[in-house]
Amino acid sequence: MKAIVSNKYGSAEDLELKEVEKPIPQDNQVLVKIHAASLNYGNLVLLKGKPFLARFAFGLLRPKYPIPGGDIAGTIEAVGRDIKKMKAGDEVFGDLSGCGWGGFAEYVSVPEHVLALKPVNSTFEQAAAVPMAGVTALQGLRNKGKIQSGQKVLINGASGGVGLAAVQIAKSYGAEVTGVCSTRNIDILRSSGADHVIDYTKEDFTQKPQRYDLILGVNGYQPISAYKRALSPNGIYVMIGGSGAQLTQAMVFGPWTSLFGSKKMGNMLQRPNQEDLLYLSDLLKDGQLKPTIDRCYTLSEVPEAFRYFDGGHARGKVVITM
C-alpha cells in the first residue's frame, strides 16, 4: 500500500510517499481502508519533534511512529476474530493518536474502540475533519469548562478546526457564543452559528467591558492576566492552544490564581475516547456540527498540505483524500 513516511524529525520536505507492507489485523483489531484523513497540531509535533518534551512520547532521536496521521474516516475491510461489534463494510471514523497514528496511508489496523460508526449524512471528508478537533473542543467546554446553558462563552482563535467545532458545540449546549478571529474569517464564524464576532485586528476583547462565564483559548497571545480580566466573577478560562509563554503561564500561574480566587484558570490535554466520538457523531447526525473544510489534498500532496497548515491560517480543517 502507499503511505507517507517520516523516518526523522524535520520539516515537510522530509515526508516521503512510499510503498509499505499492508497491515494485517490482529485478533482485537479491524482493518480500515482509509478514504480521508485530516491534519491537526499533533501532526506538526510528530513531524518536527518540537516541543522537545514531546519526544519522550514520540521517540527521543527519531519518530517512533513513522506514518503520521491521526484523524481518519474509511470503510472496515476485515476484522479480527475477537471483534464483536463492528463488521466488514461498516463506515467508520476515529482518532489514531492513542494507538500508533498511521492515518496518512491507504490502510490501517486499529482496535475498534478508537472508532465510531460514521453518520450516513456525513461524507468521509467531513467525518475525518471531526475526531481530534471535535473531542478537544468538547472536553475543553464540557469537562474543563463546565459549560451550562445560558452562559456567555468566548472562543479565542475561533476560525480553526478546534475553534469552529467549539463554537458549534457551545451553541448545542445553549450558550451565547462570541468568536474571536481575523477580518477574513468573520463570515465563516457567523455561518457556524456564533452570536457575536470580534475582529482581533480591530478590537481587543480583553479591553472591552463584556465579561464571560467561560473562555476557551484556542489561539492568541494575550497574557493570562488579560484573560482573567475578561472573566465574570466565577468564570473559567481553559487554554487549549497558543504561545509557549501562554502555556507556561497557564501551567504555573493558573493553579495559583484558581486557588486564591473565584476565577478558575488552567489548561487541558485532549484524551481520545470512543464515548466522545459517539457524542460528536450524534451532533453530526442532528446537523448541530458541520465541519468546515478549507482545502483538500491527495496523499501524494501531504508535504504541501503540511506547509499550508503550518502557516497557521487554515480556516477550519485541512483534509487528505486517498
Coordinates of C-alpha atoms in Angstrom, one line a residue, residues 1 22-23 25 29-35 72-79 86 90-93 96 105-111 114-115 124:
M1 CA 0.0 0.0 0.0
K22 CA -0.3 -3.6 4.1
P23 CA -1.2 -4.2 7.7
P25 CA -5.4 -7.0 11.6
Q29 CA -8.2 -5.1 15.5
V30 CA -10.1 -4.1 12.4
L31 CA -8.5 -3.3 9.0
V32 CA -9.7 0.1 7.7
K33 CA -9.5 1.2 4.1
I34 CA -8.9 4.9 4.6
H35 CA -10.8 7.3 2.4
I72 CA -9.3 9.2 9.7
A73 CA -12.6 8.0 8.0
G74 CA -13.0 4.9 6.0
T75 CA -14.5 1.5 5.5
I76 CA -13.8 -1.6 7.5
E77 CA -12.3 -4.2 5.1
A78 CA -11.7 -7.1 7.6
V79 CA -12.0 -7.8 11.3
M86 CA -18.1 -3.9 14.1
D90 CA -19.0 -0.6 8.2
E91 CA -18.2 3.1 7.5
V92 CA -16.2 4.5 10.5
F93 CA -14.2 7.5 11.7
L96 CA -5.5 7.1 16.0
A105 CA -1.9 5.7 4.4
E106 CA -4.3 3.6 2.3
Y107 CA -4.9 1.1 5.1
V108 CA -4.5 0.9 8.9
S109 CA -5.2 -1.8 11.5
V110 CA -6.5 -0.5 14.9
P111 CA -8.6 -1.5 17.9
V114 CA -10.8 4.1 18.7
L115 CA -13.5 4.2 16.1
F124 CA -15.8 10.7 4.6

